[in-house]
Short mmCIF file of C-alpha atoms and ligand atoms in Angstrom, two decimals:
data_model
loop_
_atom_site.label_atom_id
_atom_site.label_comp_id
_atom_site.label_asym_id
_atom_site.label_seq_id
_atom_site.Cartn_x
_atom_site.Cartn_y
_atom_site.Cartn_z
CA MET V 1 0.51 6.10 20.93
CA GLN V 2 -2.69 5.10 19.19
CA PHE V 3 -3.33 3.85 15.60
CA ILE V 4 -5.88 5.09 12.98
CA SER V 5 -7.23 3.58 9.92
CA THR V 6 -6.17 4.99 6.50
CA ARG V 7 -9.87 4.93 5.61
CA ASN V 8 -11.39 6.09 8.76
CA LYS V 9 -9.52 8.28 11.07
CA ASN V 10 -12.11 8.07 13.72
CA ILE V 11 -11.06 4.47 14.38
CA LYS V 12 -8.52 4.61 17.14
CA LEU V 13 -6.77 1.60 18.55
CA SER V 14 -3.90 0.56 20.77
CA PHE V 15 -0.82 -1.13 19.40
CA SER V 16 -1.97 -4.42 20.77
CA GLU V 17 -5.44 -4.24 19.20
CA ALA V 18 -4.18 -3.03 15.86
CA ILE V 19 -1.78 -5.85 15.34
CA THR V 20 -4.26 -8.45 16.55
CA LYS V 21 -6.96 -7.20 14.13
CA GLY V 22 -4.42 -6.83 11.33
CA ILE V 23 -6.60 -4.84 9.01
CA SER V 24 -9.38 -2.37 9.76
CA ALA V 25 -13.01 -3.55 9.47
CA GLU V 26 -13.70 -1.20 6.50
CA GLY V 27 -10.57 -2.38 4.71
CA GLY V 28 -8.10 0.41 5.78
CA LEU V 29 -4.66 -0.04 7.18
CA PHE V 30 -3.47 0.90 10.53
CA VAL V 31 -0.96 3.80 10.82
CA PRO V 32 0.43 5.76 13.79
CA GLU V 33 -1.71 8.81 14.63
CA SER V 34 1.56 10.73 14.44
CA PHE V 35 5.29 10.02 13.83
CA PRO V 36 7.34 10.03 16.94
CA MET V 37 10.69 11.76 16.65
CA ILE V 38 14.03 10.19 17.59
CA THR V 39 16.20 12.99 19.28
CA LYS V 40 19.70 13.85 18.72
CA LYS V 41 20.60 12.43 22.17
CA GLU V 42 18.84 9.09 21.43
CA MET V 43 20.73 8.90 18.24
CA ASN V 44 24.06 9.35 20.09
CA ASP V 45 22.95 6.87 22.80
CA MET V 46 22.18 4.30 20.09
CA LEU V 47 25.74 4.45 18.55
CA GLU V 48 27.12 2.08 21.14
CA MET V 49 24.12 -0.12 21.26
CA PRO V 50 23.86 -3.55 19.63
CA TYR V 51 20.97 -4.14 17.26
CA ASP V 52 18.39 -5.47 19.71
CA GLN V 53 18.79 -2.53 22.01
CA ARG V 54 18.47 -0.02 19.17
CA ALA V 55 15.31 -2.04 18.34
CA ASN V 56 14.06 -1.50 21.81
CA LEU V 57 14.51 2.15 21.60
CA VAL V 58 12.82 2.65 18.32
CA LEU V 59 10.04 0.41 18.93
CA SER V 60 9.23 1.81 22.43
CA LYS V 61 7.97 4.90 20.53
CA TYR V 62 5.25 2.97 18.96
CA MET V 63 4.56 -0.03 21.37
CA THR V 64 3.45 2.33 24.31
CA ASP V 65 1.20 -0.34 25.76
CA PHE V 66 4.00 -2.64 26.23
CA SER V 67 6.56 -2.20 29.09
CA LEU V 68 10.23 -1.88 28.20
CA ASP V 69 10.83 -5.15 29.79
CA GLU V 70 8.30 -6.84 27.52
CA ILE V 71 9.69 -5.16 24.48
CA SER V 72 13.29 -6.37 25.33
CA GLN V 73 12.06 -9.81 26.03
CA CYS V 74 10.59 -10.00 22.45
CA THR V 75 13.70 -8.54 20.76
CA SER V 76 16.18 -10.55 22.57
CA LYS V 77 14.28 -13.74 21.78
CA ALA V 78 13.83 -12.78 18.21
CA TYR V 79 17.36 -11.55 17.44
CA SER V 80 19.12 -14.38 19.11
CA ARG V 81 17.93 -16.56 16.20
CA PHE V 82 20.36 -14.70 13.81
CA GLU V 83 23.91 -15.78 13.20
CA GLU V 84 25.36 -12.41 14.52
CA ASP V 85 24.14 -8.78 13.91
CA PRO V 86 20.66 -9.17 12.27
CA ALA V 87 21.65 -6.26 9.88
CA PRO V 88 25.37 -6.02 9.10
CA LEU V 89 26.43 -3.22 6.75
CA VAL V 90 29.12 -4.28 4.26
CA LYS V 91 31.09 -1.60 2.44
CA MET V 92 31.50 -2.44 -1.18
CA ASP V 93 33.14 0.72 -2.50
CA GLU V 94 33.59 4.41 -1.66
CA GLY V 95 30.12 5.52 -0.58
CA LEU V 96 28.55 2.22 -1.67
CA TYR V 97 27.21 -0.29 0.93
CA LEU V 98 25.14 -3.35 1.10
CA LEU V 99 22.86 -3.70 4.11
CA GLU V 100 22.64 -7.51 4.37
CA LEU V 101 19.18 -8.45 5.77
CA PHE V 102 19.51 -12.13 5.01
CA HIS V 103 21.21 -13.73 8.11
CA GLY V 104 18.01 -14.90 9.75
CA PRO V 105 16.73 -18.46 9.90
CA THR V 106 15.01 -18.42 6.45
CA LEU V 107 17.70 -16.34 4.61
CA ALA V 108 15.37 -13.38 3.54
CA PHE V 109 14.79 -9.96 5.03
CA LYS V 110 11.29 -10.87 6.18
CA ASP V 111 12.97 -12.90 9.09
CA ILE V 112 13.72 -9.47 10.78
CA ALA V 113 9.94 -8.78 11.29
CA LEU V 114 8.72 -12.49 11.48
CA THR V 115 11.09 -13.55 14.16
CA LEU V 116 9.88 -10.50 16.46
CA PHE V 117 5.99 -10.30 15.28
CA PRO V 118 5.09 -13.72 16.86
CA GLN V 119 6.55 -12.80 20.29
CA VAL V 120 4.88 -9.53 20.28
CA LEU V 121 1.56 -10.99 19.07
CA SER V 122 1.65 -13.62 21.87
CA ILE V 123 2.09 -10.90 24.55
CA ALA V 124 -0.58 -8.73 22.86
CA ARG V 125 -3.14 -11.57 23.07
CA LYS V 126 -2.44 -11.95 26.80
CA LYS V 127 -2.82 -8.20 27.45
CA LEU V 128 -6.20 -8.08 25.64
CA GLY V 129 -7.47 -11.18 27.43
CA ILE V 130 -8.08 -13.15 24.35
CA LYS V 131 -8.86 -16.55 25.42
CA GLU V 132 -9.03 -18.41 22.14
CA GLU V 133 -5.78 -19.72 20.56
CA ILE V 134 -4.82 -17.63 17.57
CA LEU V 135 -4.70 -19.58 14.25
CA ILE V 136 -2.67 -17.90 11.65
CA LEU V 137 -3.44 -18.63 8.03
CA VAL V 138 -0.71 -17.77 5.40
CA ALA V 139 -0.80 -18.04 1.67
CA THR V 140 2.74 -17.88 0.31
CA SER V 141 4.47 -17.93 -3.06
CA GLY V 142 7.70 -18.93 -1.05
CA ASP V 143 9.58 -16.67 1.26
CA THR V 144 6.82 -15.49 3.61
CA GLY V 145 5.50 -18.87 4.43
CA LYS V 146 8.84 -20.23 5.51
CA ALA V 147 9.68 -17.04 7.48
CA ALA V 148 6.26 -17.13 9.21
CA LEU V 149 6.74 -20.98 10.05
CA GLU V 150 10.06 -20.28 11.64
CA GLY V 151 8.77 -17.24 13.47
CA PHE V 152 5.67 -18.95 14.75
CA ARG V 153 7.24 -22.13 15.54
CA ASP V 154 6.38 -23.33 19.21
CA VAL V 155 5.02 -19.83 20.15
CA ASP V 156 2.68 -20.00 23.10
CA GLY V 157 -1.02 -19.74 22.25
CA ILE V 158 -0.63 -19.63 18.49
CA LYS V 159 -0.86 -22.05 15.75
CA ILE V 160 -0.10 -21.66 11.97
CA ILE V 161 -1.02 -23.32 8.68
CA VAL V 162 0.74 -22.35 5.43
CA PHE V 163 -0.72 -22.81 1.99
CA TYR V 164 1.51 -22.90 -0.99
CA PRO V 165 0.85 -23.47 -4.70
CA SER V 166 2.00 -27.20 -5.19
CA GLU V 167 3.87 -26.39 -8.51
CA GLY V 168 4.50 -22.72 -7.87
CA VAL V 169 7.44 -22.47 -5.66
CA ALA V 170 11.26 -23.10 -5.98
CA TYR V 171 12.87 -26.54 -5.12
CA MET V 172 14.46 -25.15 -2.12
CA GLN V 173 11.57 -23.12 -0.96
CA LYS V 174 9.40 -26.25 -1.12
CA LEU V 175 12.06 -28.33 0.73
CA GLN V 176 12.39 -25.62 3.40
CA MET V 177 8.61 -25.80 4.21
CA SER V 178 7.96 -29.43 3.85
CA THR V 179 10.67 -30.25 6.40
CA GLN V 180 9.70 -27.55 8.84
CA LYS V 181 10.04 -28.53 12.65
CA GLY V 182 7.66 -27.55 15.35
CA ASN V 183 4.56 -28.77 17.15
CA ASN V 184 2.14 -25.94 16.39
CA LEU V 185 2.12 -25.83 12.59
CA TYR V 186 1.01 -27.48 9.39
CA VAL V 187 1.94 -26.97 5.79
CA ALA V 188 -0.56 -27.87 2.95
CA ALA V 189 0.22 -27.71 -0.76
CA VAL V 190 -2.67 -26.54 -2.99
CA LYS V 191 -3.37 -27.70 -6.57
CA GLY V 192 -3.41 -24.08 -7.92
CA ASN V 193 -1.54 -20.92 -8.35
CA PHE V 194 -0.69 -18.36 -5.73
CA ASP V 195 -3.67 -16.28 -6.52
CA ASN V 196 -5.90 -19.39 -5.70
CA CYS V 197 -4.09 -19.82 -2.47
CA GLN V 198 -4.48 -16.25 -1.49
CA THR V 199 -8.25 -16.14 -2.51
CA GLY V 200 -8.81 -19.27 -0.69
CA VAL V 201 -7.52 -17.88 2.56
CA LYS V 202 -9.45 -14.63 2.04
CA GLU V 203 -12.68 -16.48 1.62
CA ILE V 204 -11.97 -18.45 5.02
CA PHE V 205 -11.44 -15.14 6.63
CA GLY V 206 -14.70 -13.62 5.31
CA ASN V 207 -16.96 -16.68 6.25
CA ILE V 208 -19.04 -16.09 9.38
CA GLU V 209 -19.97 -19.70 9.71
CA ILE V 210 -16.44 -21.09 9.65
CA GLU V 211 -15.42 -18.33 11.94
CA LYS V 212 -18.09 -19.60 14.47
CA GLU V 213 -17.11 -23.26 13.83
CA PHE V 214 -13.64 -22.58 14.93
CA LYS V 215 -14.59 -20.10 17.66
CA ASP V 216 -16.53 -22.95 19.28
CA LEU V 217 -13.43 -25.12 19.05
CA GLY V 218 -11.50 -22.31 20.79
CA TYR V 219 -9.65 -20.74 17.90
CA SER V 220 -9.70 -17.22 16.27
CA PHE V 221 -8.19 -16.62 12.88
CA SER V 222 -5.39 -14.08 12.22
CA SER V 223 -2.98 -13.23 9.44
CA ALA V 224 0.71 -12.51 9.26
CA ASN V 225 1.00 -10.74 5.98
CA SER V 226 2.97 -7.56 5.41
CA ILE V 227 0.08 -5.03 5.73
CA ASN V 228 0.14 -5.83 9.57
CA LEU V 229 1.79 -3.23 11.57
CA GLY V 230 3.41 -5.82 13.66
CA ARG V 231 5.53 -6.61 10.37
CA LEU V 232 6.07 -3.05 9.26
CA LEU V 233 7.46 -1.31 12.36
CA PRO V 234 10.40 -3.85 13.13
CA GLN V 235 11.53 -2.79 9.66
CA VAL V 236 12.03 0.83 10.63
CA VAL V 237 14.89 -0.25 12.90
CA TYR V 238 17.41 -1.23 10.40
CA TYR V 239 17.34 1.95 8.56
CA PHE V 240 18.48 3.62 11.91
CA SER V 241 20.86 0.90 12.48
CA ALA V 242 22.60 1.21 9.02
CA TYR V 243 22.80 4.89 9.58
CA LEU V 244 24.42 4.61 13.08
CA ASP V 245 26.98 1.95 11.75
CA LEU V 246 27.90 4.52 9.07
CA VAL V 247 28.59 7.11 11.75
CA SER V 248 30.38 4.69 14.05
CA SER V 249 32.79 3.55 11.27
CA ASN V 250 33.49 7.20 10.38
CA GLU V 251 32.02 6.87 6.98
CA ILE V 252 29.65 9.91 7.67
CA LYS V 253 29.17 12.54 10.45
CA MET V 254 26.03 12.53 12.46
CA GLY V 255 23.48 14.57 10.59
CA ASP V 256 24.88 13.93 7.08
CA LYS V 257 22.21 12.93 4.53
CA ILE V 258 22.26 9.46 2.84
CA ASN V 259 20.35 7.53 0.30
CA PHE V 260 18.62 4.08 0.31
CA THR V 261 17.66 1.68 -2.47
CA ILE V 262 15.00 -0.83 -1.88
CA PRO V 263 14.00 -3.88 -4.07
CA THR V 264 10.17 -3.47 -3.75
CA GLY V 265 7.24 -5.72 -4.20
CA ASN V 266 4.46 -4.91 -1.65
CA PHE V 267 5.97 -1.69 -0.61
CA GLY V 268 6.47 -2.63 3.04
CA ASN V 269 10.18 -2.58 3.20
CA ILE V 270 10.54 0.82 1.56
CA LEU V 271 7.66 2.32 3.43
CA ALA V 272 9.66 1.42 6.70
CA GLY V 273 12.36 3.77 5.33
CA TYR V 274 9.84 6.43 4.63
CA TYR V 275 8.59 6.19 8.37
CA ALA V 276 12.40 6.37 9.41
CA LYS V 277 12.67 9.54 7.57
CA GLN V 278 9.50 10.93 9.15
CA MET V 279 11.02 10.02 12.59
CA GLY V 280 13.99 12.42 11.72
CA LEU V 281 16.50 9.96 10.20
CA PRO V 282 18.50 12.17 7.56
CA ILE V 283 17.33 10.37 4.46
CA ASN V 284 17.76 12.26 1.18
CA LYS V 285 16.19 9.84 -1.32
CA LEU V 286 14.39 6.44 -1.12
CA ILE V 287 14.95 4.61 -4.46
CA CYS V 288 12.16 2.24 -5.36
CA ALA V 289 13.57 -0.65 -7.54
CA SER V 290 11.04 -2.91 -9.31
CA ASN V 291 11.51 -5.86 -11.72
CA SER V 292 9.50 -6.29 -14.99
CA ASN V 293 6.32 -5.99 -12.85
CA ASN V 294 7.05 -2.24 -13.04
CA VAL V 295 3.62 -0.87 -11.92
CA LEU V 296 5.33 1.33 -9.24
CA THR V 297 8.02 2.79 -11.57
CA ASP V 298 5.12 4.05 -13.84
CA PHE V 299 3.25 5.46 -10.81
CA PHE V 300 6.07 7.48 -9.62
CA LYS V 301 6.82 8.80 -13.15
CA ASN V 302 3.37 9.69 -14.26
CA GLY V 303 0.96 9.42 -11.31
CA LYS V 304 -1.13 6.71 -12.74
CA TYR V 305 -1.27 3.38 -10.69
CA ASP V 306 -2.43 0.88 -13.36
CA ALA V 307 -2.50 -2.83 -12.36
CA ASN V 308 -4.05 -3.88 -15.66
CA ARG V 309 -0.97 -5.20 -17.39
CA LYS V 310 0.82 -8.36 -18.00
CA PHE V 311 2.12 -10.38 -15.11
CA TYR V 312 5.53 -11.49 -15.45
CA LYS V 313 7.12 -14.46 -13.61
CA THR V 314 10.60 -13.32 -13.06
CA MET V 315 13.91 -14.66 -11.47
CA SER V 316 13.05 -12.29 -8.53
CA PRO V 317 9.77 -13.89 -7.62
CA SER V 318 9.28 -12.17 -4.27
CA MET V 319 8.78 -8.92 -6.17
CA ASP V 320 6.38 -10.41 -8.68
CA ILE V 321 3.51 -8.30 -7.62
CA LEU V 322 0.97 -5.83 -9.22
CA ILE V 323 -1.07 -4.69 -6.22
CA SER V 324 1.31 -3.09 -3.76
CA SER V 325 -0.80 -3.05 -0.56
CA ASN V 326 1.31 -0.82 1.50
CA LEU V 327 1.42 1.97 -0.91
CA GLU V 328 -1.96 2.97 0.65
CA ARG V 329 -0.06 3.95 3.74
CA LEU V 330 2.14 6.40 1.65
CA LEU V 331 -1.05 7.75 -0.12
CA PHE V 332 -2.48 8.61 3.34
CA GLU V 333 0.61 10.90 4.04
CA LEU V 334 0.75 12.16 0.64
CA PHE V 335 -2.91 13.42 0.80
CA ASN V 336 -2.09 14.90 4.26
CA ARG V 337 -4.09 12.12 6.00
CA ASP V 338 -7.22 12.73 4.11
CA ASP V 339 -8.99 9.25 4.88
CA ASN V 340 -11.92 9.96 2.37
CA LYS V 341 -9.47 10.65 -0.55
CA VAL V 342 -7.50 7.28 0.35
CA ALA V 343 -10.87 5.43 0.49
CA SER V 344 -11.91 6.66 -2.82
CA LEU V 345 -8.50 5.85 -4.57
CA MET V 346 -8.68 2.44 -3.23
CA SER V 347 -12.22 1.86 -4.22
CA SER V 348 -11.21 2.94 -7.72
CA LEU V 349 -8.31 0.37 -7.73
CA LYS V 350 -10.66 -2.27 -6.52
CA SER V 351 -13.17 -1.74 -9.13
CA THR V 352 -11.15 -0.72 -12.11
CA GLY V 353 -7.52 -1.71 -11.34
CA VAL V 354 -6.51 1.98 -11.76
CA PHE V 355 -6.24 5.17 -9.67
CA GLU V 356 -4.55 8.47 -10.52
CA ILE V 357 -2.95 11.39 -8.58
CA GLY V 358 -2.45 14.93 -9.71
CA GLU V 359 0.63 17.04 -10.69
CA ASP V 360 1.20 18.47 -7.33
CA GLU V 361 1.26 15.10 -5.59
CA ILE V 362 3.68 13.65 -8.28
CA ARG V 363 5.97 16.57 -7.55
CA LYS V 364 5.70 15.98 -3.84
CA LEU V 365 6.45 12.26 -4.16
CA ASN V 366 9.55 12.94 -6.40
CA GLU V 367 10.99 15.09 -3.65
CA VAL V 368 11.56 11.80 -1.63
CA PHE V 369 11.32 8.95 -4.00
CA TYR V 370 13.10 7.93 -7.27
CA ALA V 371 11.83 4.89 -9.10
CA ASP V 372 13.51 2.52 -11.71
CA MET V 373 13.12 -1.01 -12.96
CA ALA V 374 15.36 -3.86 -14.13
CA ASP V 375 14.13 -6.30 -16.66
CA GLU V 376 15.49 -9.92 -16.63
CA ASP V 377 18.50 -9.03 -18.89
CA ASN V 378 19.40 -6.00 -16.74
CA THR V 379 19.18 -8.29 -13.61
CA LYS V 380 21.55 -10.94 -14.98
CA GLU V 381 24.04 -8.32 -16.31
CA THR V 382 24.12 -6.52 -12.90
CA ILE V 383 24.89 -9.83 -10.99
CA ASN V 384 27.54 -10.66 -13.52
CA VAL V 385 29.27 -7.20 -13.51
CA PHE V 386 29.01 -6.84 -9.68
CA TYR V 387 30.68 -10.23 -9.31
CA ASP V 388 33.48 -9.35 -11.71
CA ASP V 389 34.05 -6.10 -9.79
CA TYR V 390 33.75 -7.16 -6.43
CA GLY V 391 33.74 -11.17 -6.30
CA TYR V 392 30.39 -10.71 -4.46
CA PRO V 393 27.34 -12.83 -5.60
CA LEU V 394 24.28 -10.77 -5.45
CA ASP V 395 20.84 -12.41 -5.03
CA THR V 396 18.42 -11.63 -7.92
CA HIS V 397 16.13 -9.35 -5.97
CA THR V 398 19.20 -7.21 -4.51
CA ALA V 399 20.56 -7.10 -8.11
CA VAL V 400 17.37 -5.25 -9.26
CA GLY V 401 18.24 -2.80 -6.27
CA VAL V 402 21.82 -2.34 -7.56
CA TYR V 403 20.87 -1.60 -11.10
CA ALA V 404 18.29 1.11 -10.04
CA ALA V 405 20.87 2.57 -7.60
CA ASP V 406 23.42 2.85 -10.43
CA ASN V 407 20.93 4.52 -12.65
CA TYR V 408 19.86 6.90 -10.00
CA ILE V 409 23.50 8.05 -9.30
CA VAL V 410 24.27 8.53 -12.93
CA ASP V 411 21.13 10.31 -13.79
CA ASN V 412 21.17 12.56 -10.83
CA GLU V 413 24.82 12.97 -10.15
CA ASP V 414 23.97 12.51 -6.44
CA TYR V 415 27.04 11.05 -4.77
CA LEU V 416 25.83 10.89 -1.29
CA PRO V 417 26.42 7.60 0.53
CA MET V 418 24.20 4.96 -0.92
CA VAL V 419 22.85 1.91 1.09
CA ILE V 420 21.31 -0.87 -0.90
CA LEU V 421 19.02 -3.18 1.01
CA SER V 422 20.11 -6.77 0.27
CA THR V 423 16.87 -8.68 0.81
CA ALA V 424 17.91 -12.34 0.23
CA SER V 425 20.83 -14.74 0.38
CA PRO V 426 22.12 -15.75 -3.15
CA TYR V 427 21.82 -19.30 -1.83
CA LYS V 428 18.05 -19.05 -2.08
CA PHE V 429 18.39 -18.47 -5.93
CA THR V 430 21.54 -20.37 -6.65
CA GLU V 431 20.57 -21.55 -10.16
CA SER V 432 19.82 -17.94 -11.39
CA VAL V 433 22.89 -16.44 -9.83
CA LEU V 434 25.25 -19.29 -11.23
CA SER V 435 23.89 -18.83 -14.69
CA ALA V 436 24.24 -14.98 -14.53
CA ILE V 437 27.94 -15.28 -13.68
CA GLY V 438 28.55 -17.94 -16.28
CA GLU V 439 28.93 -21.09 -14.09
CA LYS V 440 27.64 -24.48 -14.87
CA VAL V 441 24.10 -25.36 -13.39
CA ASN V 442 23.61 -28.95 -12.22
CA LYS V 443 20.37 -30.69 -11.62
CA ASP V 444 21.11 -31.24 -7.97
CA PRO V 445 20.68 -27.88 -6.02
CA PHE V 446 23.06 -29.06 -3.35
CA ILE V 447 25.83 -29.42 -5.97
CA ASN V 448 24.99 -25.84 -7.12
CA ALA V 449 25.23 -24.53 -3.60
CA ASN V 450 28.89 -26.09 -3.53
CA THR V 451 29.66 -24.37 -6.74
CA LEU V 452 28.53 -21.09 -5.55
CA MET V 453 30.64 -21.43 -2.45
CA SER V 454 33.67 -22.43 -4.37
CA VAL V 455 33.62 -19.21 -6.57
CA SER V 456 32.69 -16.80 -3.87
CA ALA V 457 33.70 -15.90 -0.33
CA MET V 458 30.33 -16.46 0.95
CA ASP V 459 29.87 -19.73 2.95
CA ILE V 460 26.70 -22.04 2.50
CA PRO V 461 24.32 -21.10 5.20
CA GLU V 462 23.30 -23.89 7.51
CA ALA V 463 19.68 -23.20 6.73
CA ILE V 464 20.56 -24.66 3.11
CA SER V 465 23.05 -27.43 4.02
CA GLU V 466 20.89 -28.86 6.77
CA LEU V 467 17.94 -29.44 4.22
CA ARG V 468 19.89 -32.22 2.43
CA ASP V 469 19.20 -34.70 5.17
CA ALA V 470 16.14 -33.05 6.74
CA LYS V 471 12.94 -35.44 6.95
CA VAL V 472 9.95 -34.28 4.96
CA ARG V 473 7.22 -33.97 7.43
CA PHE V 474 4.35 -32.48 5.30
CA ASN V 475 3.36 -33.73 1.90
CA ASP V 476 -0.50 -33.46 1.80
CA VAL V 477 -1.82 -31.84 -1.29
CA PHE V 478 -5.40 -30.40 -1.51
CA GLU V 479 -7.67 -29.28 -4.06
CA ILE V 480 -8.42 -25.54 -3.82
CA LYS V 481 -12.06 -26.23 -2.56
CA ASP V 482 -10.80 -28.41 0.26
CA MET V 483 -8.43 -25.76 1.90
CA ILE V 484 -10.88 -25.58 4.82
CA GLU V 485 -10.47 -29.42 5.18
CA ALA V 486 -6.76 -28.94 5.68
CA ILE V 487 -7.37 -26.82 8.57
CA ARG V 488 -10.00 -29.20 10.16
CA LYS V 489 -7.41 -32.05 9.61
CA PHE V 490 -4.74 -30.13 11.33
CA ILE V 491 -6.89 -29.23 14.39
CA GLU V 492 -8.14 -32.78 14.72
CA ILE V 493 -4.63 -34.02 15.01
CA LYS V 494 -3.97 -31.37 17.56
CA GLU V 495 -7.03 -31.75 19.81
C1 PLP I 501 9.25 -9.80 0.19
C2 PLP I 501 10.55 -9.50 -0.62
C3 PLP I 501 10.75 -8.29 -1.32
C4 PLP I 501 9.71 -7.26 -1.46
O1 PLP I 501 9.59 -6.56 -0.12
P1 PLP I 501 8.34 -5.77 0.02
O2 PLP I 501 8.25 -5.35 1.42
O3 PLP I 501 7.12 -6.70 -0.29
O4 PLP I 501 8.30 -4.57 -0.97
C5 PLP I 501 12.13 -8.22 -2.01
N1 PLP I 501 12.94 -9.12 -1.97
C6 PLP I 501 12.86 -10.23 -1.21
C7 PLP I 501 13.98 -11.36 -1.34
C8 PLP I 501 11.65 -10.57 -0.61
O5 PLP I 501 11.43 -11.65 0.03
#
């Protein structure tokens, strides 16, 4: 299996090359040259397998330059970091299921890819004979940074630095990062917002002199954001796993169609569902759920992607995004893999913030996708009603999904089994959840966690309770212009 760029099909790379590069030189994203199929026999074989073995089978279709042994080494290391099954399916009602993707070390679905990706990258680096150490730079608004730190912690041949906006993350998120353990990592707060952090990192990536300076010290830069194939492909697995769990618990028969709803930001999670469908998984519809930053909802309705709009800070911050990078991979399929067309749409997006598709494409999209949004009131109300109905505390992101799923079912009278992806633990956003269900919110976040536990059947995850006594290791704050100094400082300590 080779991988090609969405903006230039002539570029062909192995899996290891594609994940080491991250993004293609002309700006395109790497995609598989074709979609491998999962056969009926393989589906049946997977019924009895635990999650990591299902992952081995699905990923082996793509990671063809890895031996089966290498793949299973990676998955068993990664998924031993989860409490139990990395993706348990919970039945809430007849035909209604939550796929809980938040049982990893940092309590968000990004753990499923970010526990695996570092193991895979470390092996890819050896295969390619890369001598320099890899230095991962991450800009984060909260969830990605912590998940990447945990994933890369003490991984051979790799170091990681995370930049976060000093005043722009939630209390728990900041505490999660500043108390991070591990010997190959560093966390820097930046006096600015998330966009400043992101731009700062991009400028370092694009600077040839800085690249040379660090190459001479034995380092090459890389990134771990969600446009990297190494983050996308592990997410395909849990769509298969959810389906297989429905079959083995006799909720459906093999071959029956089901629907999925995905709380969406950068379009990575839902795109993995589309890839699963392309590989033969019987998915009827993928429902794309957005918060008030509803640029995707509009796009699926009228074919116009328009990022020139007000940016809302919502209670589901990991979905506060106006440029959904992974949509480019869907456009590539939508236009029958026309790389020139994709390049021209993306160039229009870059220069004007807008691109448009035609009637035919809109129709084609709507055969597979349905899109809806929940504003702040809808989100709160959904948490409240769901709690009343089931005693289950939804996190704010998942609540956006539940709202969109309900609307889809009512509008389309489609009563196929519905699996809603639950992307974060409610304990990451305790204050919003408590206030939505009408409980008192305290100033002390740990008291709030206790309150949430006392009113629900969900225990406080260790990843939260251990923060109470964790030692703060990182409290350096840098000016935006000094981000490069943060990297130099870290490397000096390490040398
Ligand atoms: C990142 C994130 C999302 C959005 O996922 P995308 O792959 O960016 O669409 C949704 N919910 C939570 C909790 C997240 O951390």
